Coordinates of C-alpha atoms and ligand atoms in Angstrom, one line a residue:
X21 CA -12.1 30.8 -107.7
X22 CA -11.7 27.9 -105.0
X23 CA -14.1 27.7 -102.9
X24 CA -14.9 24.7 -99.7
X25 CA -17.8 24.0 -102.8
X26 CA -15.8 23.8 -105.2
X27 CA -12.8 21.7 -103.2
X28 CA -15.8 19.3 -102.2
X29 CA -17.1 18.8 -106.0
X30 CA -13.9 18.3 -107.1
X31 CA -13.0 15.3 -104.5
X32 CA -16.6 14.1 -105.8
X33 CA -15.7 14.1 -109.2
X34 CA -12.4 11.9 -108.1
X35 CA -15.1 9.2 -106.8
X36 CA -14.2 10.4 -103.1
X37 CA -16.3 9.6 -100.2
X38 CA -18.0 12.5 -99.0
X39 CA -16.9 12.6 -95.7
X40 CA -13.4 11.3 -96.4
X41 CA -13.1 14.8 -98.5
X42 CA -14.8 16.9 -96.0
X43 CA -12.0 15.6 -92.9
X44 CA -9.3 15.8 -95.7
X45 CA -10.6 19.9 -95.8
X46 CA -11.3 20.2 -92.5
X47 CA -7.7 18.9 -91.8
X48 CA -6.3 21.0 -94.8
X49 CA -8.0 23.9 -92.9
X50 CA -7.7 23.2 -89.4
X51 CA -11.1 23.2 -88.8
X52 CA -13.3 21.1 -87.4
X53 CA -15.6 19.5 -89.9
X54 CA -18.8 20.9 -89.0
X55 CA -17.2 24.4 -90.1
X56 CA -17.1 23.1 -93.5
X57 CA -21.1 22.8 -93.3
X58 CA -21.7 26.2 -92.8
X59 CA -18.9 27.7 -95.2
X60 CA -20.0 26.1 -98.5
X61 CA -18.7 29.9 -100.1
X62 CA -15.3 30.1 -98.1
X63 CA -12.5 31.0 -100.3
X64 CA -9.7 28.8 -100.0
X65 CA -5.9 29.8 -101.0
X66 CA -4.5 28.3 -104.2
X67 CA -2.0 26.4 -102.1
X68 CA -5.1 25.0 -99.7
X69 CA -6.8 24.1 -102.6
X70 CA -3.9 22.0 -104.2
X71 CA -2.9 20.6 -101.1
X72 CA -6.8 18.7 -100.7
X73 CA -6.3 17.7 -104.5
X74 CA -3.5 16.0 -103.4
X75 CA -5.0 14.5 -100.4
X76 CA -7.6 13.6 -102.3
X77 CA -5.7 11.8 -104.7
X78 CA -3.6 9.5 -102.6
X79 CA -7.4 8.9 -100.8
X80 CA -8.8 7.8 -104.1
X81 CA -5.5 5.8 -104.4
X82 CA -6.6 3.8 -101.0
X83 CA -4.6 5.2 -98.8
X84 CA -5.8 5.2 -95.3
X85 CA -7.4 8.9 -94.5
X86 CA -5.7 8.0 -90.7
X87 CA -2.3 8.1 -92.6
X88 CA -3.0 11.2 -94.6
X89 CA -4.6 12.8 -91.6
X90 CA -1.7 11.6 -89.2
X91 CA -4.1 10.2 -86.6
X92 CA -6.7 8.2 -85.5
X93 CA -9.0 7.4 -82.5
X94 CA -8.9 4.2 -80.7
X95 CA -11.0 3.7 -77.2
X96 CA -11.1 7.5 -77.2
X97 CA -7.5 7.9 -77.2
X98 CA -6.2 10.1 -80.2
X99 CA -3.2 7.9 -82.2
X100 CA -0.6 9.2 -84.3
X101 CA -0.4 7.0 -87.1
X102 CA 1.6 7.0 -90.2
X103 CA 2.6 4.8 -93.1
X104 CA 4.9 2.3 -90.3
X105 CA 1.7 1.0 -88.7
X106 CA -1.5 -0.9 -89.3
X107 CA -3.8 1.8 -88.9
X108 CA -6.1 0.8 -85.8
X109 CA -9.4 -0.4 -86.1
X110 CA -12.7 -0.6 -84.2
X111 CA -13.7 -4.1 -84.5
X112 CA -10.3 -4.3 -81.8
X113 CA -11.9 -2.0 -79.2
X114 CA -13.8 -5.3 -78.3
X115 CA -10.1 -6.5 -77.2
X116 CA -10.0 -4.0 -74.8
X117 CA -13.2 -4.1 -73.3
X118 CA -12.2 -8.2 -73.4
X119 CA -9.5 -7.6 -71.9
X120 CA -10.4 -4.1 -69.0
X121 CA -13.3 -7.3 -68.3
X122 CA -10.6 -10.1 -67.3
X123 CA -8.7 -7.2 -65.3
X124 CA -11.5 -6.4 -63.0
X125 CA -10.5 -7.1 -59.7
X126 CA -7.1 -7.8 -60.3
X127 CA -4.5 -5.6 -58.5
X128 CA -1.3 -4.9 -59.8
X129 CA -2.1 -6.9 -62.5
X130 CA 0.4 -7.3 -65.2
X131 CA -0.6 -6.9 -69.0
X132 CA 0.9 -7.6 -72.2
X133 CA -0.3 -6.6 -76.1
X134 CA 1.8 -8.7 -78.7
X135 CA 2.8 -6.9 -81.9
X136 CA 1.7 -3.2 -80.5
X137 CA 2.0 -1.2 -83.5
X138 CA 0.5 2.3 -83.1
X139 CA 0.3 1.2 -79.4
X140 CA -3.6 1.3 -79.4
X141 CA -4.3 -2.0 -77.5
X142 CA -1.8 -1.5 -74.4
X143 CA -2.1 2.9 -74.2
X144 CA -5.9 1.9 -74.3
X145 CA -5.7 -0.6 -71.4
X146 CA -2.9 1.3 -69.5
X147 CA -5.4 4.7 -69.9
X148 CA -8.7 2.2 -68.7
X149 CA -6.9 0.4 -66.0
X150 CA -4.2 2.6 -64.4
X151 CA -3.4 -0.2 -61.7
X152 CA -2.5 -2.3 -64.8
X153 CA 1.2 -2.9 -65.5
X154 CA 1.4 -2.9 -68.8
X155 CA 3.7 -3.7 -71.4
X156 CA 4.2 -3.9 -75.3
X157 CA 6.0 -6.0 -77.8
X158 CA 6.6 -4.8 -81.1
X159 CA 9.4 -5.8 -83.7
X160 CA 9.4 -3.6 -86.2
X161 CA 11.4 -0.2 -84.8
X162 CA 9.5 2.1 -87.1
X163 CA 6.5 1.3 -85.5
X164 CA 7.9 1.2 -81.7
X165 CA 9.3 4.4 -82.0
X166 CA 5.4 5.6 -83.3
X167 CA 4.2 3.6 -79.8
X168 CA 6.7 5.4 -77.4
X169 CA 5.7 8.4 -79.0
X170 CA 2.1 8.2 -78.2
X171 CA 2.5 7.0 -74.7
X172 CA 4.7 9.9 -73.8
X173 CA 2.1 12.4 -75.7
X174 CA -0.5 10.7 -73.4
X175 CA 1.6 10.9 -70.8
X176 CA 0.7 6.5 -70.0
X177 CA 3.2 4.4 -68.7
X178 CA 3.8 1.4 -70.8
X179 CA 7.2 -0.6 -71.1
X180 CA 8.0 -1.2 -74.7
X181 CA 10.3 -4.1 -75.6
X182 CA 11.3 -4.2 -79.2
X183 CA 11.3 -8.4 -80.1
X184 CA 9.4 -10.8 -81.9
X185 CA 6.1 -12.2 -80.0
X186 CA 7.3 -14.1 -76.9
X187 CA 11.5 -13.7 -77.6
X188 CA 11.6 -10.8 -75.6
X189 CA 9.9 -11.9 -72.3
X190 CA 11.8 -14.6 -71.3
X191 CA 10.8 -16.2 -67.9
X192 CA 8.0 -13.4 -66.8
X193 CA 4.4 -14.5 -66.5
X194 CA 1.5 -11.8 -67.5
X195 CA -2.2 -12.0 -65.8
X196 CA -3.7 -10.8 -69.3
X197 CA -2.1 -11.3 -72.8
X198 CA -3.4 -9.2 -75.7
X199 CA -2.5 -9.7 -79.3
X200 CA -4.1 -8.4 -82.8
X201 CA -1.0 -10.1 -84.7
X202 CA -1.6 -10.8 -88.6
X203 CA -3.9 -13.2 -89.7
X204 CA -4.8 -12.3 -93.3
X205 CA -3.8 -15.8 -95.7
X206 CA -0.8 -14.6 -97.9
X207 CA -2.7 -14.2 -101.7
X208 CA -6.1 -13.1 -100.1
X209 CA -7.6 -11.2 -102.3
X210 CA -8.9 -8.7 -99.7
X211 CA -4.5 -7.9 -99.4
X212 CA -4.8 -5.5 -102.2
X213 CA -6.5 -2.8 -101.1
X214 CA -4.5 -2.8 -97.7
X215 CA -1.4 -2.1 -99.9
X216 CA -0.7 0.7 -98.5
X217 CA -0.1 -0.6 -94.8
X218 CA 2.7 -2.6 -93.5
X219 CA 2.4 -6.4 -95.2
X220 CA 3.9 -7.5 -92.2
X221 CA 1.1 -6.1 -89.9
X222 CA -1.9 -7.8 -91.8
X223 CA -0.5 -11.4 -94.0
X224 CA 0.6 -14.5 -91.5
X225 CA 1.6 -17.7 -93.8
X226 CA -0.8 -19.6 -96.3
X227 CA -3.8 -19.9 -93.8
X228 CA -3.4 -16.6 -91.7
X229 CA -3.2 -19.0 -89.0
X230 CA 1.4 -18.5 -88.1
X231 CA 1.5 -16.1 -85.9
X232 CA -1.6 -16.8 -83.9
X233 CA -0.4 -20.1 -83.8
X234 CA 2.6 -19.0 -82.7
X235 CA 1.2 -16.7 -79.8
X236 CA -0.5 -19.5 -78.2
X237 CA 2.0 -22.0 -78.1
X238 CA 4.0 -19.8 -76.1
X239 CA 1.3 -18.2 -73.9
X240 CA 1.4 -21.5 -71.4
X241 CA 4.7 -20.3 -70.3
X242 CA 3.5 -16.5 -70.2
X243 CA 0.9 -16.7 -68.5
X244 CA -0.4 -16.9 -64.5
X245 CA -2.1 -19.8 -63.8
X246 CA -5.7 -18.2 -64.4
X247 CA -4.8 -16.0 -66.6
X248 CA -6.1 -15.1 -70.0
X249 CA -5.0 -14.9 -73.8
X250 CA -7.3 -12.9 -75.8
X251 CA -6.6 -12.5 -80.2
X252 CA -8.0 -10.9 -82.6
X253 CA -8.6 -13.4 -85.5
X254 CA -9.8 -13.1 -88.7
X255 CA -13.7 -12.9 -89.5
X256 CA -13.6 -16.6 -91.0
X257 CA -11.3 -18.0 -88.6
X258 CA -13.1 -18.4 -85.0
X259 CA -12.8 -22.5 -85.4
X260 CA -9.4 -22.7 -86.5
X261 CA -8.0 -20.4 -83.1
X262 CA -10.6 -22.4 -81.0
X263 CA -8.9 -25.5 -82.1
X264 CA -5.4 -23.7 -81.5
X265 CA -6.9 -23.9 -77.5
X266 CA -7.7 -27.7 -77.8
X267 CA -4.8 -28.5 -75.0
X268 CA -6.5 -29.7 -71.9
X269 CA -4.5 -26.9 -70.3
X270 CA -6.9 -24.2 -71.4
X271 CA -10.6 -23.6 -70.0
X272 CA -13.4 -20.8 -70.8
X273 CA -12.4 -20.8 -74.8
X274 CA -14.9 -18.5 -76.0
X275 CA -15.5 -16.0 -79.1
X276 CA -16.9 -13.0 -79.1
X277 CA -18.4 -11.3 -82.4
X278 CA -17.8 -7.5 -83.5
X279 CA -20.1 -5.2 -84.7
X280 CA -21.1 -6.6 -87.9
X281 CA -21.7 -9.5 -86.1
X282 CA -18.7 -11.6 -86.9
X283 CA -16.4 -14.0 -84.9
X284 CA -13.8 -11.4 -84.3
X285 CA -11.9 -12.4 -80.6
X286 CA -11.4 -16.0 -79.5
X287 CA -9.7 -16.4 -75.7
X288 CA -9.0 -19.0 -72.9
X289 CA -8.1 -19.1 -69.8
X290 CA -4.9 -21.1 -68.6
X291 CA -5.7 -23.7 -65.6
X292 CA -2.5 -23.8 -64.4
X293 CA 0.8 -22.4 -64.6
X294 CA 2.4 -25.5 -67.0
X295 CA 5.9 -25.0 -69.2
X296 CA 5.8 -25.2 -72.9
X297 CA 6.9 -28.7 -73.1
X298 CA 3.9 -30.0 -71.0
X299 CA 1.3 -27.7 -73.0
X300 CA 2.4 -27.1 -76.5
X301 CA -0.2 -27.8 -78.8
Ligands
LIG8 N1 -9.1 -6.2 -89.6 C1 -7.8 -6.3 -90.6 C2 -8.4 -6.0 -91.8 O1 -8.5 -7.1 -92.2 C3 -6.5 -6.6 -90.4 C4 -6.0 -6.4 -89.4 C5 -4.5 -8.0 -88.9 O2 -4.1 -8.1 -89.8 N2 -5.0 -7.8 -87.6 O3 -8.5 -5.0 -92.4

């Protein structure tokens, strides 16, 4: 007979992390994880046991847990996620917190999230700062559909735009621009473990900086004077991203670390409004 105990033992034999095996079983049974802890001997139906075993095999093949349960919490929001979007990471919550600090004291501020994916950053800002006018840009149609769905389900107002980085924002200026673009270098060994997530959300050119460069280059014509651009980047890209803000149009260039102590987000404030020609770098 299949029981909670035997299902978790089978998952352990596959080499699965105990927490992942429990979360997948809780998902299959529609129960909270805490329920499992007191129901070791509870019988499982054949179909439930088979479904759990199949999910465990996928997890053992590095499929993100969030794709298997269809959900990931980000900044306190339950978000639907699927294979078309990057799974929101906890380190990106720092970027949201930084954006919220920049928004303090600004009334009717305009915010844009470039490359929103599941909508995580835009929705977290919209929830925490209801007076902000939040826009989100995404070039992948399947990702944009997931983001819109999250906005509807959560009842949060975000203006969703299809397009590549600045392209759908011609002539518009914002108080705060945030982005967690792809930043892993092509050929980085770490991409192998991330193979189930969209490559277009992960890697950007030989040094991983192609999209970060494009975003910084376009920012001066899309920020108000005193507006902020805040970017997430790789643990070893802090100096390179600070260098992208080398033009004198930028002030207060700074980097923040994640909970692992790694340089993770770099941002700067635009001193005065400029045209792309006068502030490109
Ligand atoms: N932080 C992710 C990772 O390294 C990558 C996210 C991204 O490229 N924006 O797993």
